[in-house]
Coordinates of C-alpha atoms in Angstrom, one line a residue:
Chain F
M21 CA -24.1 6.9 9.9
A22 CA -25.5 9.1 7.2
A23 CA -25.5 7.3 3.8
L24 CA -23.9 8.9 0.8
A25 CA -26.3 10.4 -1.7
E26 CA -26.6 8.3 -4.9
V27 CA -26.7 9.8 -8.4
G28 CA -29.0 7.7 -10.5
S29 CA -29.0 9.3 -13.9
A30 CA -27.0 11.5 -16.3
G31 CA -29.6 14.3 -15.9
H32 CA -29.4 14.1 -12.1
F33 CA -25.6 14.2 -12.4
R34 CA -25.6 17.4 -14.6
E35 CA -28.1 19.1 -12.3
L36 CA -26.0 18.3 -9.2
L37 CA -22.8 19.7 -10.7
Q38 CA -24.6 22.9 -11.8
Q39 CA -26.3 23.3 -8.4
K40 CA -23.0 23.0 -6.5
G41 CA -21.2 25.6 -8.6
K42 CA -17.7 26.3 -7.4
S43 CA -18.0 24.0 -4.4
L44 CA -16.0 20.8 -4.6
V45 CA -18.0 17.7 -5.6
V46 CA -16.4 14.3 -5.2
V47 CA -18.0 11.5 -7.2
H48 CA -17.3 7.8 -6.3
F49 CA -17.9 5.5 -9.3
W50 CA -18.7 2.2 -7.6
A51 CA -20.1 -1.2 -8.0
P52 CA -22.0 -3.2 -5.4
W53 CA -20.0 -6.3 -6.2
A54 CA -16.6 -4.7 -5.3
P55 CA -15.8 -4.9 -1.6
Q56 CA -13.2 -2.1 -1.9
C57 CA -16.0 0.2 -2.9
I58 CA -18.0 -0.6 0.2
Q59 CA -14.8 0.2 2.3
M60 CA -14.2 3.4 0.4
N61 CA -17.8 4.5 1.0
D62 CA -17.0 4.4 4.7
V63 CA -13.8 6.5 4.1
M64 CA -15.9 9.0 2.2
A65 CA -18.4 9.2 5.0
E66 CA -15.6 10.1 7.4
L67 CA -14.2 12.7 5.0
A68 CA -17.7 14.2 4.7
K69 CA -17.7 14.7 8.5
E70 CA -14.5 16.6 8.3
H71 CA -15.3 18.7 5.2
S72 CA -18.8 19.9 5.5
Q73 CA -18.5 22.3 2.5
V74 CA -17.6 19.4 0.2
T75 CA -20.3 17.3 -1.5
F76 CA -19.7 13.5 -1.6
V77 CA -21.8 11.4 -3.9
K78 CA -21.7 7.9 -5.3
L79 CA -22.7 6.7 -8.7
E80 CA -23.2 3.1 -9.7
A81 CA -20.9 3.0 -12.7
E82 CA -22.8 0.2 -14.5
A83 CA -26.2 1.8 -13.9
V84 CA -25.3 5.1 -15.5
P85 CA -23.1 4.1 -18.5
E86 CA -23.6 7.5 -20.2
V87 CA -21.6 9.2 -17.5
S88 CA -19.1 6.3 -16.9
E89 CA -18.2 6.2 -20.6
K90 CA -18.0 10.0 -20.9
Y91 CA -15.3 10.0 -18.2
E92 CA -13.7 6.7 -19.3
I93 CA -14.3 4.9 -16.1
S94 CA -12.6 1.5 -16.6
S95 CA -12.4 0.1 -13.1
V96 CA -13.9 0.7 -9.7
P97 CA -13.5 2.4 -7.4
T98 CA -12.7 5.6 -9.3
F99 CA -13.1 9.1 -7.9
L100 CA -13.7 12.2 -9.9
F101 CA -13.4 15.7 -8.5
F102 CA -15.5 18.5 -9.9
K103 CA -15.7 22.3 -9.5
N104 CA -17.9 24.5 -11.7
S105 CA -19.1 21.4 -13.6
Q106 CA -15.4 20.8 -14.7
K107 CA -13.4 17.7 -13.8
I108 CA -10.4 18.9 -11.9
D109 CA -8.9 15.7 -10.6
R110 CA -9.2 11.9 -10.7
L111 CA -8.2 9.0 -8.5
D112 CA -8.2 5.4 -9.8
G113 CA -8.3 2.8 -7.1
A114 CA -9.1 2.4 -3.4
H115 CA -6.3 4.7 -2.2
A116 CA -7.7 6.1 1.0
P117 CA -4.7 8.2 2.0
E118 CA -4.5 9.6 -1.5
L119 CA -8.2 10.4 -1.5
T120 CA -7.9 12.2 1.8
K121 CA -5.0 14.2 0.4
K122 CA -6.8 15.2 -2.8
V123 CA -9.9 16.2 -0.8
Q124 CA -7.8 18.4 1.4
R125 CA -6.0 19.9 -1.5
H126 CA -9.2 20.8 -3.5
A127 CA -11.5 21.8 -0.7
S128 CA -11.6 25.6 -0.8
S129 CA -11.3 26.3 3.0
S130 CA -8.2 26.1 5.0
T131 CA -8.4 22.4 5.7
I132 CA -5.1 21.7 4.1
S133 CA -3.1 22.2 7.3
A134 CA -5.8 20.5 9.4
G135 CA -4.7 17.1 8.3
R136 CA -1.2 17.2 9.7
N137 CA -2.0 19.2 12.8
D138 CA -4.9 17.1 13.8
N139 CA -2.8 14.0 13.4
A140 CA -0.1 15.4 15.6
K141 CA -2.6 15.5 18.5
E142 CA -3.6 11.9 17.9
D143 CA -1.7 9.2 19.7
L144 CA 0.9 7.9 17.2
N145 CA -0.2 4.3 17.7
V146 CA -3.8 5.1 17.0
R147 CA -2.7 6.9 13.9
L148 CA -0.5 3.9 12.8
K149 CA -3.3 1.5 13.4
K150 CA -5.6 3.6 11.2
L151 CA -2.9 3.9 8.5
T152 CA -2.2 0.1 8.4
N153 CA -5.9 -0.4 8.1
A154 CA -6.5 2.4 5.6
A155 CA -7.1 -0.2 2.9
P156 CA -7.5 -4.0 2.7
C157 CA -4.0 -4.1 1.4
M158 CA -1.5 -1.4 2.4
V159 CA 2.1 -1.1 1.4
F160 CA 4.5 1.3 3.0
I161 CA 7.2 2.2 0.5
K162 CA 9.8 4.8 -0.3
G163 CA 8.2 7.1 -2.9
S164 CA 5.1 6.3 -4.8
P165 CA 4.0 3.3 -6.9
Q166 CA 4.5 5.4 -10.0
E167 CA 7.9 6.7 -8.8
P168 CA 9.4 4.4 -6.2
R169 CA 12.6 5.8 -4.7
C170 CA 14.2 2.6 -3.7
G171 CA 15.0 -0.6 -5.6
F172 CA 13.3 -2.8 -3.0
S173 CA 10.1 -0.7 -3.0
R174 CA 10.1 -0.8 -6.7
Q175 CA 10.3 -4.6 -6.8
M176 CA 7.5 -4.8 -4.2
V177 CA 5.2 -2.7 -6.3
E178 CA 6.1 -4.6 -9.5
I179 CA 5.2 -7.9 -7.8
L180 CA 1.9 -6.6 -6.6
N181 CA 1.0 -5.1 -10.0
K182 CA 2.0 -8.3 -11.8
H183 CA -0.5 -10.2 -9.7
N184 CA -3.2 -7.6 -10.2
I185 CA -3.4 -6.9 -6.5
M186 CA -5.5 -4.0 -5.3
F187 CA -3.4 -2.0 -2.8
S188 CA -3.0 1.5 -1.4
S189 CA 0.4 2.9 -0.6
F190 CA 2.0 5.3 1.8
D191 CA 5.2 7.2 1.1
I192 CA 7.3 6.9 4.2
F193 CA 9.5 9.8 3.0
S194 CA 6.4 12.0 3.4
D195 CA 6.2 11.6 7.1
E196 CA 9.2 11.0 9.4
E197 CA 7.0 10.2 12.4
V198 CA 5.3 7.4 10.6
R199 CA 8.6 6.2 9.1
Q200 CA 10.2 5.7 12.5
G201 CA 7.0 4.9 14.4
L202 CA 5.9 2.1 12.2
K203 CA 9.2 0.3 12.7
T204 CA 8.5 0.1 16.5
Y205 CA 4.8 -0.4 16.1
S206 CA 5.4 -3.5 14.0
N207 CA 8.7 -4.5 15.3
W208 CA 10.1 -4.5 11.8
P209 CA 13.1 -2.4 11.0
T210 CA 13.0 -2.1 7.2
Y211 CA 10.8 -0.9 4.3
P212 CA 8.9 -1.8 2.2
Q213 CA 6.3 -3.3 4.5
L214 CA 3.1 -5.1 3.3
Y215 CA -0.1 -5.2 5.4
V216 CA -3.3 -7.1 4.7
A217 CA -6.3 -6.4 6.9
G218 CA -4.0 -4.3 9.2
E219 CA -1.6 -7.2 9.8
L220 CA 2.0 -7.2 8.8
I221 CA 2.7 -9.8 6.1
G222 CA 6.4 -8.9 5.7
G223 CA 8.9 -7.2 3.5
L224 CA 10.2 -7.9 0.0
D225 CA 11.9 -11.2 0.8
I226 CA 8.7 -12.7 2.3
V227 CA 6.6 -11.4 -0.5
K228 CA 8.9 -13.0 -3.0
E229 CA 8.6 -16.3 -1.1
L230 CA 4.8 -16.0 -1.1
E231 CA 4.8 -15.3 -4.8
A232 CA 6.9 -18.4 -5.5
S233 CA 4.7 -20.6 -3.4
G234 CA 1.5 -19.1 -4.8
E235 CA 0.2 -18.0 -1.4
L236 CA 0.4 -14.3 -2.4
D237 CA -2.8 -14.6 -4.6
T238 CA -4.7 -16.1 -1.7
I239 CA -3.6 -13.5 0.9
C240 CA -4.0 -10.3 -1.1
P241 CA -7.2 -8.8 -2.5
K242 CA -7.3 -8.5 -6.3
A243 CA -8.2 -5.4 -8.4
H244 CA -11.6 -5.5 -10.0
K245 CA -12.0 -4.3 -13.6
L246 CA -15.4 -3.7 -15.1
E247 CA -14.2 -5.4 -18.3
D248 CA -13.5 -8.6 -16.4
K249 CA -17.1 -8.5 -15.1
Y250 CA -18.4 -8.0 -18.6
D251 CA -16.1 -10.8 -19.9
A252 CA -17.4 -13.1 -17.2
L253 CA -21.0 -12.3 -18.1
Y254 CA -20.3 -12.8 -21.8
L255 CA -18.8 -16.2 -21.2
Y256 CA -21.8 -17.2 -19.0
F257 CA -24.3 -16.1 -21.7
S258 CA -22.4 -17.7 -24.5
S259 CA -22.2 -21.0 -22.7
V260 CA -26.0 -20.8 -21.9
L261 CA -26.9 -20.1 -25.5
Chain N
M17 CA 36.3 -6.4 12.8
R18 CA 34.1 -6.2 9.8
V19 CA 30.4 -5.9 10.3
S20 CA 29.8 -9.1 8.4
D21 CA 32.1 -11.0 10.8
I22 CA 30.1 -9.7 13.8
M23 CA 26.8 -10.7 12.2
I24 CA 28.1 -14.2 11.4
K25 CA 29.2 -14.7 15.0
K26 CA 25.9 -13.5 16.4
L27 CA 23.9 -15.6 14.1
R28 CA 26.0 -18.7 14.8
D29 CA 25.7 -18.1 18.5
A30 CA 22.0 -17.6 18.4
F31 CA 20.9 -20.3 15.9
A32 CA 23.6 -22.9 15.5
P33 CA 22.8 -22.9 11.8
E34 CA 23.4 -25.8 9.4
F35 CA 24.1 -23.3 6.7
L36 CA 25.1 -19.7 7.0
D37 CA 26.3 -17.1 4.5
V38 CA 26.4 -13.4 4.9
I39 CA 27.0 -11.5 1.7
D40 CA 28.0 -7.9 1.4
E41 CA 25.9 -6.4 -1.4
S42 CA 26.8 -2.8 -0.7
H43 CA 28.6 -2.4 -4.0
R44 CA 25.3 -3.0 -5.8
H45 CA 23.8 0.1 -4.0
E46 CA 26.5 2.6 -4.6
G47 CA 25.0 6.1 -5.0
H48 CA 21.7 5.1 -3.4
A49 CA 20.3 6.3 -0.1
G50 CA 21.8 4.4 2.8
A51 CA 25.0 3.6 0.9
R52 CA 28.2 5.0 2.2
P53 CA 31.8 5.1 0.9
G54 CA 33.5 2.1 2.3
G55 CA 30.3 0.0 2.0
Q56 CA 29.3 -2.4 4.8
T57 CA 25.7 -1.2 4.4
H58 CA 23.6 -3.7 2.4
Y59 CA 23.8 -7.4 3.2
R60 CA 22.1 -10.7 2.3
V61 CA 21.8 -13.4 4.9
K62 CA 21.2 -17.0 3.8
I63 CA 20.6 -19.2 6.8
V64 CA 19.2 -22.7 7.4
A65 CA 18.6 -23.7 11.1
S66 CA 16.3 -26.0 13.0
A67 CA 15.6 -23.1 15.3
F68 CA 13.3 -21.9 12.6
A69 CA 11.2 -25.0 12.3
G70 CA 7.5 -24.5 12.5
K71 CA 7.7 -20.7 12.7
S72 CA 6.0 -18.3 10.4
R73 CA 8.1 -16.2 7.9
V74 CA 7.5 -13.1 9.9
A75 CA 8.5 -14.7 13.1
I76 CA 11.7 -16.1 11.6
H77 CA 12.7 -12.7 10.2
R78 CA 11.9 -11.1 13.6
M79 CA 14.2 -13.6 15.3
I80 CA 17.0 -12.7 12.9
N81 CA 16.3 -8.9 13.1
D82 CA 16.4 -9.1 16.9
T83 CA 19.7 -10.9 16.9
L84 CA 21.2 -8.3 14.6
A85 CA 19.3 -5.3 16.1
E86 CA 22.5 -3.4 17.0
E87 CA 23.9 -3.7 13.5
L88 CA 20.5 -2.7 12.0
A89 CA 20.2 0.3 14.2
N90 CA 23.7 1.5 13.2
Q91 CA 25.7 0.5 10.3
V92 CA 23.4 -1.8 8.3
H93 CA 20.9 0.0 6.1
A94 CA 19.3 -3.0 4.4
L95 CA 19.2 -6.7 5.1
A96 CA 17.9 -9.2 2.6
I97 CA 16.9 -12.5 4.4
E98 CA 16.6 -16.0 3.0
A99 CA 15.8 -18.2 5.9
S100 CA 14.4 -21.7 6.4
A101 CA 14.4 -24.7 8.5
P102 CA 16.4 -27.8 7.3
R103 CA 14.4 -30.1 5.0
A104 CA 13.4 -33.1 7.1

C-alpha cells in the first residue's frame, strides 16, 4: 500500500499548497502515539485511490508546531482542507464517514454522486460491515452529534462525550437502506446503536448500565488531546526534577 | 386489548418473571417522531427473571425484542428495557 506523503516543515507545507494551486489538498494532523490516527491513515489511503486528483498528506502535529499553532490544532486527528493555499474546511476527530463526505464534496470532479451509486452496487451486508467498522467506536444515531434529532440519540451522545470517548457517528436519517438494513444485520430493532470494533455493544439502556458499572470506560476508546500529552510530560518532568 | 396488556402476557409466558412492569411513556414523547395521537407507542419494560441469568446484556435484550417482535414491528416505536436476573 502506498504510504501517505509526510510534510516535515512549515516551508515544505507552504510550498506544497502553492504547488497544488486549486486542487484539493487534505492534510491529516496526526501523532504516532494516537491509534485513531493510524486507522485514519488507512482511511485516507483508500480515499486517495478513489480520488486521484486530490492530494492527501500527513503532518506530525507536534513536529511542526508553527503550522499546528497557526491552524489551532488542539487534538489529533484533525483534518484541514486546502484549495489555493486557503483553508476551506476542517474536521476534528476520527470521523471516517464525515471525512469521506467532505472529500467528495470538495473534490472538483463529479465524484459527489459516485459515493451513493457505488455503494448501491455493493452488497448491503458488506457495506454495513464496513460502516460498523468505520471507526474503533461507531454510533448510529438520528441526526448528528451536534444536532441529534431524537431524545435517546441525544442522551447517547451526551454520555459518550461526558466520558471523553472518541467516536464517529452515522445519521440513519441520511440513508434509509442503512437504517432498515442495520436492524436486520445486527438483529436489533432500535436506534441509537453503539459499536466498538465492529461489534454491537447495545442501545441507550445498555450504555447507561455500562456507565453505572464503570465498564464503559474500559470498552470504549478515549479521545486524545495534545494538551493531555503535554500535561503528562510536564508532570513527569516535574517529578523527576 | 391494549398493547401493554399483550406485551405483559407475552413476557409472562416467555420468561415467568419474578417482577414485571410495562409502563406506557408515550405521553412523554408527544409531538416527536414515532408518537401518534392515542399513544401506545413508547414503553418501558422492567423485568426480573431467572431466564436471564448468566446472559450478556445484548443477549437479554435480544430475547425480549424477539418476544415482542410483532409489537416492535407495528405499533411500538420505542422500547426502553431494564432487565436483570434475580439477585442470588
